[in-house]
Each structure stands twice: as structure tokens, then as C-alpha cells.
Amino acid sequence: MPDTLHSNRPALPPEIARRRTFAIISHPDAGKTTLTEKFLLFGGAIQMAGQVRAKGEARRTRSDFMKMEQERGISVSASAMSFDFRHYRFNLVDTPGHSDFSEDTYRTLTAVDAAIMVIDGAKGVESQTRKLFEVCRLRDLPILTFCNKMDRESRDTFEIIDEIQENLAIDVAPASWPIGMGREFIGAYDLLHDRLEIMDRADRNKVAETVQITGLDDPKLADHVPPELLKKLREEVEMARELLPAFDRQSFLEGHMTPIWFGSAINSFGVRELMDGMGEYGPEPQPQRAAERVIAPEETAVTGFVFKVQANMDPKHRDRVAFVRLASGHFERGMKLTHVRTGKPMAVSNPVLFLAADRELAEEAWAGDIIGIPNHGQLRIGDALTEGEKLRFTGIPSFAPELLQGVRAGDPMKAKHLEKALMQFAEEGAAKVFKPMIGSGFIVGVVGALQFEVLASRIEQEYSLPVRFEGSQFTSARWVAGPKAELDRFINVNKGHIATDHDGDIVYLTRLQWDIDRIQRDYPELKLTATKEMMV
Ligand code: G4P
């Protein structure tokens, strides 16, 4: 991240300063979907929390927002949603839900300025939470923690905090302190504002009652908290104030400290305080780094980068939507931007802003916002859009495919369909697809084994095409570039190992590192790389 990130920067224009762009990270089942839904509810974006839910892994193969749309009958259909809360504009970016390592997740986290980490109070820090946390740490993202499901038997509060501190090596500052747990859970003490928040057990969608008090000695506390719990609360808070660090915004913004709220998403408890925390302490849109220079959000020229491409948002139309994080400026609909990779002008006449109620035409957007640009495949992950300046945004990772498998359509007559499906996934960045020069079929490269399953199920669902993945004779792929004559000579003698990717670029496939070393020796002018930079 830019060095200038948290240093004293000039005040941003108010429209930019009120934006908070963030993602929610968690282990499956911790409550991310429920929390998202409550955010939308408090953000006025939906009227009522839904009820219908599917069980198990099936509902996690696609984006959680999509899952909500399908199962709860609300129309969200998006990877990013915008809504207002108090005077803030929240942009919540969805992270894919499947539990394997996912490239998508990494890229998504390049588009946000902060993250909310949801943990289950009974389970603590789980494997997926840890992985995602590490990605956030790589980018020094500020993280707010929400300890969910306090209405169930949970671990001791100190134990939870200790586990986070030790497991994730981050300071934890309690922003609230739970009062009771499980069936006895009645609410929380807001340590940042000296307030008592009482949960309403009767109505899950009702926000907590707030009791303003002067501190833990306020006799008013006894009117709301039973004596046993009050005694425990006073002891614990005293201990916490002695043993745990106090909230320090600077340390939080630098990614060294996380404030933690205790609540119950399903009971709408603690959610509003968490949202207030994001608004009050969360980072404003941050500068973004490009190879050429750092781009400040307040710059007047519009710049942005594509961090995700999603196809088939509407199965009837095979269009794609490129999700663009605006890095700077004030975008207005109809603007002509330069698509830096091709150098071509692009009139952005129908951008969409994902207000939770539905996709809406974005009349305007500011630095920090995420807009969707429908297109027919021109916009690729990593692409920059500017008002003419040649910029190459950095930090959007490209991954070397580590697992290769062949893929065939169950019905050999459907090979063309399969090719189309695979090309779409390659453009989305969901997999690398190689077409060997000799023979039929395709070879697909992914980073995590589960991605094969996800792909197979998506191809079947979206293209009604049963497919079979099978072992490949190759285990490594290298992109090859160099002077044309040398490249041609190389291709001619290695035909059985040559394939092209979805851009038509040359890839060398092998199972031996020895082969790769030999080529580098025999063809000194050729360059072999394990990843293809997604940008020019
Ligand atoms: P995820 O997106 O992180 O995978 O989690 P999700 O919100 O789908 O929640 C997982 C399960 O945890 C759901 O139960 C949900 O109702 C429940 N849950 C979420 N927040 C709370 C909470 O504060 N307290 C309690 N007790 N449960 C919570 P499920 O059995 O999978 O679905 P459902 O049948 O309850 O809808």
C-alpha cells in the first residue's frame, strides 16, 4: 500500500470523505450473510430480513449476495452494494463464499479500504478467517471485529480476545463488553461511549434499546442489569481496562489493532454499533498505487481499475459486468474514459451502481465507489480507466496455476459450448484455460483443488453442460515470450507441449522442471514466466 496512506493528508472533499468501502471476511457459518442483511436493513436498503435459506455447501458455491437474492427473494444481484447509514455512504464488497483458497477473494480485497472480520463466539478464530486475515494483513487493511452469536453459549470474553491476539498477532481493543451469554445474554456495555445496549429478544429486527449512563458506577445500571451480571460486568470491565489496550485509531488504521464488538447478528444486536464504528473510525477512501505514481482520491481526473469481472449476472443475457473501483475523481455518467490497455476511448454510458434494492444507473460516483460497467469482454481484470493518463495500477495479484487438469464435455458434440464456457471463466479470472496445439480438449489451471468442483458445477448450471475433469499429463505451465523468429523456432520443435491461453498467448506445458531449465538454456532470448501479468 502507498506509503502516504495514513500520514497527514489534506482533508478530502466531503462526498469522498463520507465513503467507507469495505468487505466482510469470515469462516463459513459465522454469520456473514446475516450480518450483511442487517447492514442493508439498517441502511434502509431492504425492508425486512428474509427467512428462506438453503443448507450446506451448495449455497456457498456462488457469491453470497447472489445466494441472498436466490434464497431470500430480495434483488441484489451484485458483488458490491451501496447504501447510506447516517451521513456515511457504505460500499460493501462481497467476498466469494467458498471455503477453498480463492483468487477472487484476494482481488476483491484490493478494492476495499477496510474489512470486518466476523467470528463465531463459540468457535473463535477458524481456518478460513485466519487465511483471509493474512491477506488483509499483507495490505495493512484496518480490521473491525464482530464477535457473533453471543445469544448462544460462547467462550469466555477474555479467552476470545486472547485467542485473536495470539492467533493473529494483532492487538485487540474491546469496543463493547458482553453482559451474560447464551440464554442469559442481555446486551453489552459500550466502552467507547459509556452506554448500555439492551437486546430485544422479542423482535429480531428491532434495534437495541440504548441507555445513556455516566459510567459503570451509575446506579441506573441496576435498573436494567440483574445484580449477578452487573457484578461480573463491573469486575470484567475493570480487568479489561487494566489488561487490554485502549482503542487507538491510528494503530487501527495502520492494521496493528482491531476493535471488537460483541453481538448477535440474527437478533440485530451490536450491528448498529459496528456500523457506527465503521463510519466514525473507518478509513476514508485511500490513495491507490500505480506503477507510475500514487493516485490520491481527491485528484479531479477520474481514474479506476477493474478488480473483478462477472458474467451471467442475468442468465438471459450473456453480458459481462466489470467492477471498477474508482481511485480518484468525480465520475459522471456518459463520461468518455480511456481504456489504457488498448488505448481506446470508452464512453461509459450505462454504468451501474449496486444499490441493494436493484441495479441502478449510476448518474455519478466518487473515488472509493464501485461501479459496474457492462461490456462484451473488452474489460479485463487489472485494466485501468483514466481520462487519458497512461496508468498501470499495481497490487492486483496474478496467480500461477498450480494444478492442471484436462476437461471434456460429457457429450463430445458440445465441444464448442464448452469452449465458450471456459473462455468466460478465463475472462472472469476464475481459471486459466489452455488450448493445446495438438489434439482436442482443454487444459484448465487453478490454484486450489476445490476450484475444479466449483467450475464443473457452474458449467453444468449456467450452460447445462455436464463436464468431466481428468488428470493431465502436464503439471506446469509457463507463458513464453520473445522475438518472433526464436519463438517460431521454439514452437516448431515443441508442438506437443504448446498451447494458447484465452488471449491467444503462447504457453509451454510440461511436467518437468528440467524441461523449463533446458529451454532457458537453449533459447536464451525467450522469457518463461509462471504468471502472466494481467496488465500491459
Ligand atoms: P455465513 O454467511 O457466514 O455462512 O453465515 P450465515 O449468515 O448464513 O449464518 C450461519 C448460521 O448462523 C445461520 O443458521 C444463521 O441463522 C445463524 N446465525 C447468524 N447469526 C446468528 C446469531 O447471532 N445467533 C445465532 N444463534 N445464530 C446466528 P442456519 O441454521 O444455517 O440457517 P437458519 O436455518 O437459521 O436460517
Coordinates of C-alpha atoms and ligand atoms in Angstrom, one line a residue:
M1 CA 0.0 0.0 0.0
P2 CA 1.1 3.5 -0.5
D3 CA 3.5 5.0 2.0
T4 CA 1.4 8.1 2.2
L5 CA -1.5 6.1 3.3
H6 CA -2.1 7.2 6.8
S7 CA 0.1 10.2 7.0
N8 CA -1.4 13.6 7.4
R9 CA -3.2 14.3 4.1
P10 CA -5.3 17.2 3.2
A11 CA -9.0 17.0 4.0
L12 CA -10.9 15.2 1.3
P13 CA -14.0 16.7 -0.4
P14 CA -17.0 15.8 1.8
E15 CA -18.5 13.5 -0.8
I16 CA -15.4 11.4 -0.8
A17 CA -14.7 11.7 2.9
R18 CA -18.1 10.2 3.8
R19 CA -17.4 7.0 1.8
R20 CA -16.4 3.7 3.5
T21 CA -15.5 0.9 1.2
F22 CA -15.1 -2.5 2.9
A23 CA -15.6 -6.3 2.8
I24 CA -16.7 -8.8 5.4
I25 CA -14.4 -11.7 6.0
S26 CA -15.3 -14.8 8.0
H27 CA -15.3 -18.6 8.1
P28 CA -18.4 -20.1 6.6
D29 CA -21.4 -20.1 9.0
A30 CA -20.0 -17.4 11.3
G31 CA -22.8 -15.1 10.2
K32 CA -21.6 -13.0 7.3
T33 CA -24.8 -13.3 5.3
T34 CA -26.9 -12.5 8.3
L35 CA -24.8 -9.5 9.2
T36 CA -24.9 -8.3 5.6
E37 CA -28.6 -8.5 5.6
K38 CA -28.8 -6.5 8.8
F39 CA -26.5 -3.8 7.4
L40 CA -28.9 -3.5 4.4
L41 CA -31.8 -3.3 6.8
F42 CA -30.3 -0.5 8.9
G43 CA -29.0 1.1 5.7
G44 CA -32.6 1.3 4.6
A45 CA -31.8 -0.8 1.5
I46 CA -34.2 -3.6 2.3
Q47 CA -37.4 -3.6 4.3
M48 CA -37.4 -6.9 6.1
A49 CA -34.9 -9.6 6.7
G50 CA -35.7 -12.7 4.7
Q51 CA -36.4 -16.2 6.0
V52 CA -35.8 -18.7 3.3
R53 CA -32.5 -20.4 3.4
A54 CA -30.8 -23.4 1.8
K55 CA -28.5 -25.6 3.8
G56 CA -25.0 -26.8 3.3
E57 CA -22.2 -26.2 0.8
A58 CA -24.5 -25.8 -2.2
R59 CA -25.4 -22.3 -1.2
R60 CA -21.8 -21.3 -1.0
T61 CA -20.6 -22.1 -4.5
R62 CA -21.7 -18.7 -5.7
S63 CA -21.4 -15.2 -4.3
D64 CA -23.2 -14.7 -1.0
F65 CA -25.1 -11.8 -2.4
M66 CA -26.4 -13.9 -5.2
K67 CA -27.3 -16.6 -2.6
M68 CA -29.3 -14.0 -0.8
E69 CA -31.0 -13.0 -3.9
Q70 CA -32.0 -16.5 -4.8
E71 CA -33.0 -17.7 -1.4
R72 CA -34.5 -14.7 0.2
G73 CA -36.3 -13.2 -2.7
I74 CA -34.5 -9.8 -2.5
S75 CA -33.0 -8.5 -5.6
V76 CA -29.3 -7.7 -5.0
S77 CA -27.5 -9.5 -7.8
A78 CA -24.3 -7.8 -7.2
S79 CA -20.7 -8.1 -6.0
A80 CA -20.8 -4.7 -4.4
M81 CA -23.6 -2.8 -2.7
S82 CA -24.0 0.8 -1.7
F83 CA -26.2 2.2 0.9
D84 CA -26.3 5.2 3.3
F85 CA -26.1 5.0 7.0
R86 CA -26.3 8.2 9.0
H87 CA -24.2 10.6 6.9
Y88 CA -21.9 7.9 5.5
R89 CA -22.1 6.1 2.2
F90 CA -21.1 2.4 2.7
N91 CA -19.8 0.4 -0.2
L92 CA -19.9 -3.2 0.9
V93 CA -17.9 -5.5 -1.4
D94 CA -18.8 -9.2 -1.4
T95 CA -16.0 -11.8 -0.9
P96 CA -16.7 -15.2 -2.5
G97 CA -18.1 -17.7 -0.1
H98 CA -16.5 -20.9 -1.0
S99 CA -14.1 -22.3 1.5
D100 CA -11.1 -23.0 -0.7
F101 CA -8.3 -20.6 -1.4
S102 CA -9.8 -18.3 -3.9
E103 CA -8.0 -15.8 -6.2
D104 CA -11.2 -13.9 -6.4
T105 CA -11.1 -13.1 -2.7
Y106 CA -7.6 -11.7 -3.0
R107 CA -8.5 -9.5 -5.8
T108 CA -11.7 -8.3 -4.1
L109 CA -9.6 -7.2 -1.1
T110 CA -7.6 -5.0 -3.4
A111 CA -10.7 -2.9 -4.0
V112 CA -11.5 -2.1 -0.3
D113 CA -10.1 0.2 2.3
A114 CA -11.1 -1.9 5.4
A115 CA -12.6 -5.2 6.4
I116 CA -15.0 -6.5 9.0
M117 CA -13.9 -9.9 10.5
V118 CA -16.8 -11.9 11.8
I119 CA -16.1 -14.7 14.2
D120 CA -18.4 -17.1 15.9
G121 CA -18.3 -16.6 19.7
A122 CA -18.3 -20.3 20.4
K123 CA -15.7 -21.2 17.7
G124 CA -13.2 -18.3 17.8
V125 CA -10.7 -17.9 15.0
E126 CA -11.3 -20.6 12.4
S127 CA -9.1 -21.6 9.4
Q128 CA -10.7 -19.5 6.7
T129 CA -10.8 -16.5 9.0
R130 CA -7.1 -16.8 9.5
K131 CA -6.3 -17.1 5.8
L132 CA -8.4 -14.1 4.9
F133 CA -7.0 -12.2 7.8
E134 CA -3.5 -12.8 6.4
V135 CA -4.5 -11.4 3.1
C136 CA -5.8 -8.2 4.8
R137 CA -2.5 -8.0 6.7
L138 CA -0.5 -8.1 3.5
R139 CA -2.3 -4.9 2.6
D140 CA -2.3 -3.5 6.1
L141 CA -6.1 -3.2 5.9
P142 CA -7.7 -1.8 9.1
I143 CA -10.0 -4.6 10.5
L144 CA -13.0 -4.3 12.7
T145 CA -14.0 -7.5 14.5
F146 CA -17.6 -8.6 15.2
C147 CA -17.9 -11.5 17.7
N148 CA -21.2 -13.0 16.7
K149 CA -23.8 -15.4 18.2
M150 CA -23.4 -14.1 21.7
D151 CA -27.0 -15.3 22.3
R152 CA -25.6 -18.8 22.2
E153 CA -23.2 -20.4 24.7
S154 CA -19.9 -18.7 23.8
R155 CA -16.4 -18.7 25.1
D156 CA -15.3 -16.5 27.9
T157 CA -14.8 -13.0 26.6
F158 CA -11.1 -12.8 27.7
E159 CA -10.5 -16.1 26.1
I160 CA -11.9 -15.0 22.8
I161 CA -9.8 -11.8 22.9
D162 CA -6.7 -13.7 23.9
E163 CA -7.2 -16.2 21.0
I164 CA -7.4 -13.4 18.5
Q165 CA -4.4 -11.6 19.9
E166 CA -2.3 -14.8 19.9
N167 CA -3.5 -16.4 16.8
L168 CA -3.5 -13.4 14.5
A169 CA -0.8 -11.4 16.3
I170 CA -2.9 -8.2 16.5
D171 CA -3.8 -6.0 19.4
V172 CA -7.5 -6.3 20.4
A173 CA -9.3 -3.4 22.0
P174 CA -12.8 -4.1 23.3
A175 CA -15.3 -1.6 21.9
S176 CA -18.1 -3.3 23.8
W177 CA -18.3 -5.8 26.6
P178 CA -21.0 -8.5 26.6
I179 CA -23.3 -8.9 29.5
G180 CA -24.1 -12.5 30.2
M181 CA -24.0 -15.1 27.4
G182 CA -26.3 -17.7 25.9
R183 CA -29.7 -17.6 27.3
E184 CA -28.5 -15.1 29.9
F185 CA -27.2 -12.7 27.3
I186 CA -28.9 -9.4 27.7
G187 CA -26.8 -6.9 25.9
A188 CA -23.5 -5.1 26.0
Y189 CA -21.7 -2.2 27.6
D190 CA -20.4 0.2 25.1
L191 CA -16.9 1.0 26.3
L192 CA -16.4 3.8 23.8
H193 CA -19.4 5.8 24.7
D194 CA -20.3 4.6 28.2
R195 CA -23.7 3.3 27.1
L196 CA -25.8 0.3 27.9
E197 CA -27.2 -1.5 24.9
I198 CA -30.1 -3.9 25.8
M199 CA -31.1 -6.6 23.4
D200 CA -34.7 -7.1 22.4
R201 CA -35.3 -10.8 22.4
A202 CA -38.9 -10.5 21.3
D203 CA -38.2 -8.9 17.9
R204 CA -35.1 -9.9 15.9
N205 CA -35.3 -6.9 13.6
K206 CA -35.6 -4.4 16.3
V207 CA -32.5 -2.4 17.3
A208 CA -31.3 -2.4 20.8
E209 CA -32.5 0.0 23.4
T210 CA -29.8 2.4 24.4
V211 CA -29.5 3.6 28.0
Q212 CA -27.3 6.6 28.4
I213 CA -25.3 6.3 31.7
T214 CA -22.4 8.1 33.2
G215 CA -20.2 5.1 33.7
L216 CA -20.1 1.7 35.5
D217 CA -20.9 3.3 38.8
D218 CA -24.1 4.8 37.6
P219 CA -27.0 3.5 39.8
K220 CA -29.2 3.4 36.7
L221 CA -27.4 0.2 35.6
A222 CA -29.1 -1.7 38.4
D223 CA -32.5 -0.9 36.8
H224 CA -31.5 -2.9 33.7
V225 CA -28.9 -5.5 34.7
P226 CA -29.6 -8.2 37.2
P227 CA -27.2 -8.0 40.3
E228 CA -25.1 -11.1 39.5
L229 CA -24.5 -10.0 35.9
L230 CA -23.8 -6.4 37.0
K231 CA -21.2 -7.5 39.5
K232 CA -19.5 -9.7 36.8
L233 CA -19.6 -6.8 34.3
R234 CA -18.0 -4.4 36.6
E235 CA -15.2 -6.8 37.5
E236 CA -14.6 -7.8 34.0
V237 CA -14.6 -4.3 32.6
E238 CA -12.2 -3.2 35.3
M239 CA -9.9 -6.1 34.4
A240 CA -10.2 -5.4 30.7
R241 CA -9.3 -1.8 31.2
E242 CA -6.2 -2.8 33.1
L243 CA -5.1 -5.7 30.9
L244 CA -6.2 -4.8 27.4
P245 CA -5.1 -1.9 25.2
A246 CA -7.4 1.0 24.8
F247 CA -8.7 1.7 21.3
D248 CA -6.2 3.8 19.4
R249 CA -7.4 4.9 16.0
Q250 CA -4.0 5.4 14.4
S251 CA -3.0 1.9 15.4
F252 CA -6.2 0.5 14.0
L253 CA -5.8 2.4 10.7
E254 CA -2.3 1.0 10.4
G255 CA -3.6 -2.5 10.8
H256 CA -2.0 -3.2 14.2
M257 CA -5.1 -3.1 16.3
T258 CA -8.7 -4.3 15.9
P259 CA -11.6 -3.0 17.9
I260 CA -14.0 -5.8 18.8
W261 CA -17.8 -5.6 19.2
F262 CA -19.9 -8.4 20.8
G263 CA -23.3 -9.1 19.4
S264 CA -25.8 -11.3 17.7
A265 CA -26.5 -10.6 14.0
I266 CA -29.6 -12.6 13.9
N267 CA -31.1 -10.5 16.8
S268 CA -29.9 -7.3 15.1
F269 CA -27.8 -6.8 18.2
G270 CA -24.5 -4.9 18.1
V271 CA -24.8 -4.3 14.4
R272 CA -25.6 -0.6 14.6
E273 CA -22.7 0.0 16.9
L274 CA -20.4 -1.8 14.5
M275 CA -21.7 0.3 11.6
D276 CA -21.2 3.4 13.7
G277 CA -17.6 2.2 14.4
M278 CA -17.0 1.8 10.6
G279 CA -18.4 5.3 10.0
E280 CA -16.7 7.0 12.8
Y281 CA -13.3 5.3 12.8
G282 CA -13.1 3.5 9.5
P283 CA -10.7 4.8 6.8
E284 CA -11.8 7.3 4.1
P285 CA -11.0 6.2 0.5
Q286 CA -7.3 5.6 0.4
P287 CA -4.7 6.5 -2.2
Q288 CA -4.0 3.8 -4.8
R289 CA -0.7 2.8 -6.1
A290 CA 0.1 2.7 -9.8
A291 CA 3.4 1.8 -11.4
E292 CA 3.9 5.4 -12.4
R293 CA 2.8 7.2 -9.2
V294 CA 0.4 7.2 -6.3
I295 CA -3.1 8.3 -7.1
A296 CA -4.8 10.4 -4.5
P297 CA -8.6 10.2 -4.2
E298 CA -9.1 13.9 -4.3
E299 CA -7.5 14.3 -7.7
T300 CA -10.0 15.8 -10.1
A301 CA -9.4 13.5 -13.0
V302 CA -11.3 10.2 -12.9
T303 CA -9.2 7.0 -12.6
G304 CA -10.2 3.5 -11.7
F305 CA -9.3 -0.2 -12.1
V306 CA -11.1 -3.4 -12.8
F307 CA -10.8 -5.8 -9.9
K308 CA -13.5 -8.3 -10.9
V309 CA -15.4 -9.4 -14.0
Q310 CA -18.6 -11.2 -13.6
A311 CA -20.5 -12.9 -16.4
N312 CA -24.0 -14.2 -16.5
M313 CA -25.4 -11.9 -13.8
D314 CA -28.5 -12.2 -15.9
P315 CA -28.6 -15.7 -17.4
K316 CA -30.7 -14.5 -20.3
H317 CA -28.0 -12.0 -21.4
R318 CA -24.5 -13.2 -21.8
D319 CA -23.1 -9.9 -20.9
R320 CA -20.3 -9.2 -18.5
V321 CA -20.0 -6.6 -15.8
A322 CA -16.6 -5.3 -14.9
F323 CA -16.4 -4.0 -11.4
V324 CA -14.4 -0.9 -11.2
R325 CA -13.0 0.7 -8.0
L326 CA -12.8 4.4 -8.6
A327 CA -9.4 5.6 -7.3
S328 CA -9.9 9.3 -7.9
G329 CA -12.2 12.0 -9.1
H330 CA -15.9 12.5 -9.6
F331 CA -17.4 10.3 -12.3
E332 CA -20.4 11.3 -14.2
R333 CA -22.5 9.1 -16.5
G334 CA -21.6 9.3 -20.1
M335 CA -18.0 10.3 -19.5
K336 CA -15.5 9.2 -22.1
L337 CA -12.7 7.4 -20.4
T338 CA -9.6 5.9 -21.9
H339 CA -9.2 2.1 -21.7
V340 CA -5.5 2.2 -21.0
R341 CA -4.6 -1.4 -22.1
T342 CA -6.0 -0.8 -25.6
G343 CA -5.6 2.9 -25.7
K344 CA -9.2 3.2 -27.0
P345 CA -11.8 5.7 -25.7
M346 CA -14.7 4.2 -24.0
A347 CA -18.0 6.0 -23.4
V348 CA -19.3 4.8 -20.1
S349 CA -23.0 5.5 -20.8
N350 CA -24.7 2.7 -18.8
P351 CA -22.6 2.2 -15.6
V352 CA -24.5 0.6 -12.8
L353 CA -24.2 1.3 -9.1
F354 CA -25.4 -1.5 -7.0
L355 CA -27.9 -0.1 -4.6
A356 CA -29.2 -3.0 -2.7
A357 CA -32.7 -2.7 -4.0
D358 CA -31.6 -3.3 -7.6
R359 CA -29.0 -2.4 -10.1
E360 CA -29.4 1.3 -10.9
L361 CA -27.8 3.5 -13.4
A362 CA -25.0 5.4 -11.8
E363 CA -25.5 9.1 -12.6
E364 CA -22.4 9.9 -10.7
A365 CA -19.8 8.2 -8.5
W366 CA -16.9 9.3 -6.4
A367 CA -13.5 8.0 -5.5
G368 CA -14.0 5.0 -3.3
D369 CA -17.2 3.9 -5.1
I370 CA -17.5 0.7 -7.0
I371 CA -19.3 0.9 -10.3
G372 CA -20.3 -1.9 -12.7
I373 CA -19.6 -1.4 -16.4
P374 CA -21.5 -3.8 -18.7
N375 CA -19.4 -4.8 -21.7
H376 CA -18.8 -7.6 -24.1
G377 CA -15.5 -8.8 -22.8
Q378 CA -13.2 -5.8 -23.5
L379 CA -12.6 -5.0 -19.9
R380 CA -10.3 -7.4 -18.1
I381 CA -9.2 -7.8 -14.5
G382 CA -6.4 -5.2 -13.8
D383 CA -7.4 -2.8 -16.6
A384 CA -7.2 0.9 -15.9
L385 CA -9.7 3.5 -17.0
T386 CA -8.5 7.1 -16.9
E387 CA -9.1 10.4 -18.5
G388 CA -6.1 9.8 -20.8
E389 CA -3.2 9.3 -18.5
K390 CA -1.3 6.1 -19.0
L391 CA -1.6 4.3 -15.6
R392 CA -0.9 0.8 -14.6
F393 CA -2.4 0.0 -11.2
T394 CA -0.3 -2.4 -9.2
G395 CA -1.2 -4.7 -6.4
I396 CA -3.8 -6.8 -8.2
P397 CA -2.3 -10.2 -7.9
S398 CA -1.9 -12.6 -10.7
F399 CA -1.7 -16.3 -9.7
A400 CA 0.4 -19.1 -11.2
P401 CA -1.8 -22.0 -11.9
E402 CA -0.6 -24.8 -9.6
L403 CA -2.9 -27.6 -10.6
L404 CA -3.7 -28.6 -14.2
Q405 CA -6.4 -30.9 -15.4
G406 CA -7.9 -31.8 -18.7
V407 CA -11.6 -31.2 -19.2
R408 CA -14.1 -32.7 -21.6
A409 CA -17.8 -32.2 -22.3
G410 CA -19.9 -35.3 -21.3
D411 CA -21.3 -35.0 -24.9
P412 CA -18.5 -34.7 -27.4
M413 CA -20.8 -32.8 -29.8
K414 CA -20.8 -29.9 -27.2
A415 CA -17.1 -29.1 -27.5
K416 CA -17.9 -25.6 -28.9
H417 CA -20.2 -24.9 -25.9
L418 CA -17.5 -26.0 -23.6
E419 CA -15.0 -23.7 -25.2
K420 CA -17.4 -20.7 -24.7
A421 CA -17.9 -21.6 -21.1
L422 CA -14.2 -22.0 -20.4
M423 CA -13.4 -18.7 -22.1
Q424 CA -15.9 -16.9 -19.9
F425 CA -14.3 -18.3 -16.8
A426 CA -10.9 -17.4 -18.0
E427 CA -12.0 -13.8 -18.6
E428 CA -13.6 -13.7 -15.1
G429 CA -10.2 -14.8 -13.8
A430 CA -11.7 -17.9 -12.2
A431 CA -9.3 -20.2 -14.0
K432 CA -6.6 -20.4 -16.6
V433 CA -7.6 -22.1 -19.8
F434 CA -5.2 -23.6 -22.3
K435 CA -5.9 -25.0 -25.7
P436 CA -3.2 -27.4 -26.8
M437 CA -1.9 -27.1 -30.3
I438 CA -2.2 -30.8 -30.9
G439 CA -5.3 -32.8 -30.0
S440 CA -8.7 -31.8 -28.8
G441 CA -9.9 -30.7 -25.4
F442 CA -8.7 -28.1 -23.0
I443 CA -6.4 -27.9 -20.0
V444 CA -7.6 -25.9 -17.1
G445 CA -5.2 -24.5 -14.5
V446 CA -6.3 -23.4 -11.0
V447 CA -4.7 -22.6 -7.6
G448 CA -6.9 -24.6 -5.3
A449 CA -8.4 -28.1 -5.9
L450 CA -11.9 -27.0 -5.0
Q451 CA -11.9 -24.6 -7.9
F452 CA -12.3 -27.6 -10.3
E453 CA -15.5 -28.6 -8.5
V454 CA -16.8 -25.1 -8.5
L455 CA -16.1 -24.8 -12.2
A456 CA -17.8 -28.1 -13.0
S457 CA -20.9 -27.1 -11.1
R458 CA -21.0 -23.7 -12.7
I459 CA -20.6 -25.1 -16.2
E460 CA -23.4 -27.5 -15.6
Q461 CA -25.7 -24.9 -14.0
E462 CA -25.0 -22.0 -16.4
Y463 CA -24.5 -23.8 -19.6
S464 CA -26.5 -27.1 -18.9
L465 CA -23.3 -28.9 -19.8
P466 CA -22.1 -31.8 -17.8
V467 CA -18.3 -31.9 -17.9
R468 CA -15.5 -34.2 -16.7
F469 CA -12.2 -33.1 -15.3
E470 CA -9.4 -35.6 -15.6
G471 CA -5.7 -35.9 -14.8
S472 CA -3.4 -34.2 -17.3
Q473 CA 0.0 -35.3 -18.5
F474 CA 1.2 -31.8 -17.6
T475 CA 1.8 -30.3 -14.2
S476 CA 3.3 -26.9 -15.0
A477 CA 2.5 -24.0 -17.3
R478 CA 4.8 -21.2 -18.5
W479 CA 4.0 -18.2 -20.6
V480 CA 6.6 -17.8 -23.3
A481 CA 7.5 -14.5 -24.9
G482 CA 10.4 -13.4 -27.1
P483 CA 11.5 -12.3 -30.6
K484 CA 9.2 -13.8 -33.3
A485 CA 11.9 -15.9 -35.1
E486 CA 13.1 -17.5 -32.0
L487 CA 9.6 -18.1 -30.7
D488 CA 8.6 -19.7 -34.0
R489 CA 11.6 -22.0 -33.9
F490 CA 10.8 -23.0 -30.4
I491 CA 7.1 -23.7 -31.2
N492 CA 8.0 -25.8 -34.2
V493 CA 10.1 -28.3 -32.2
N494 CA 7.9 -28.4 -29.2
K495 CA 4.4 -28.7 -30.7
G496 CA 3.3 -31.4 -28.3
H497 CA 3.9 -29.0 -25.4
I498 CA 2.5 -25.8 -26.8
A499 CA -0.9 -24.4 -26.0
T500 CA -2.6 -21.0 -26.2
D501 CA -4.4 -19.2 -23.4
H502 CA -7.7 -17.3 -23.8
D503 CA -5.8 -14.3 -25.2
G504 CA -4.1 -16.4 -27.8
D505 CA -0.7 -16.1 -26.0
I506 CA 1.7 -18.9 -26.1
V507 CA 2.1 -21.3 -23.2
Y508 CA 4.5 -24.1 -22.7
L509 CA 3.2 -27.1 -20.8
T510 CA 5.4 -29.7 -19.1
R511 CA 5.7 -32.0 -16.1
L512 CA 9.4 -31.5 -15.7
Q513 CA 11.3 -28.5 -14.2
W514 CA 14.2 -29.9 -16.1
D515 CA 12.5 -29.1 -19.4
I516 CA 12.0 -25.5 -18.3
D517 CA 15.6 -25.1 -17.3
R518 CA 16.7 -26.7 -20.7
I519 CA 14.6 -24.2 -22.7
Q520 CA 16.0 -21.3 -20.9
R521 CA 19.5 -22.6 -21.7
D522 CA 18.7 -23.4 -25.4
Y523 CA 16.6 -20.3 -26.1
P524 CA 18.3 -17.5 -24.2
E525 CA 16.1 -14.9 -25.9
L526 CA 12.9 -16.4 -24.7
K527 CA 11.3 -15.4 -21.4
L528 CA 9.3 -18.1 -19.5
T529 CA 7.1 -16.9 -16.7
A530 CA 4.8 -18.7 -14.2
T531 CA 2.2 -15.9 -14.2
K532 CA 1.0 -13.7 -16.9
E533 CA 0.7 -10.1 -15.8
M534 CA -2.9 -9.2 -16.3
M535 CA -1.9 -5.7 -17.3
V536 CA 0.1 -4.3 -20.2
Ligands
G4P1 P1 -22.3 -17.2 6.6 O1 -22.8 -16.3 5.6 O2 -21.1 -16.7 7.4 O3 -22.0 -18.6 6.1 O4 -23.4 -17.4 7.8 P2 -24.9 -17.1 7.8 O5 -25.2 -15.7 8.0 O6 -25.5 -17.9 6.7 O7 -25.3 -17.8 9.2 C1 -25.0 -19.2 9.5 C2 -26.0 -19.7 10.5 O8 -25.8 -19.0 11.8 C3 -27.4 -19.5 10.1 O9 -28.1 -20.6 10.7 C4 -27.8 -18.2 10.9 O10 -29.2 -18.1 11.1 C5 -27.0 -18.4 12.2 N1 -26.8 -17.1 12.8 C6 -26.3 -16.0 12.3 N2 -26.2 -15.0 13.3 C7 -26.6 -15.6 14.4 C8 -26.7 -15.2 15.8 O11 -26.4 -14.0 16.1 N3 -27.1 -16.1 16.7 C9 -27.4 -17.3 16.4 N4 -27.9 -18.1 17.3 N5 -27.4 -17.8 15.1 C10 -26.9 -16.9 14.1 P3 -28.6 -21.8 9.8 O12 -29.1 -22.9 10.7 O13 -27.5 -22.2 8.8 O14 -29.8 -21.2 9.0 P4 -31.2 -20.8 9.6 O15 -32.0 -22.0 9.3 O16 -31.1 -20.4 11.0 O17 -31.6 -19.6 8.7

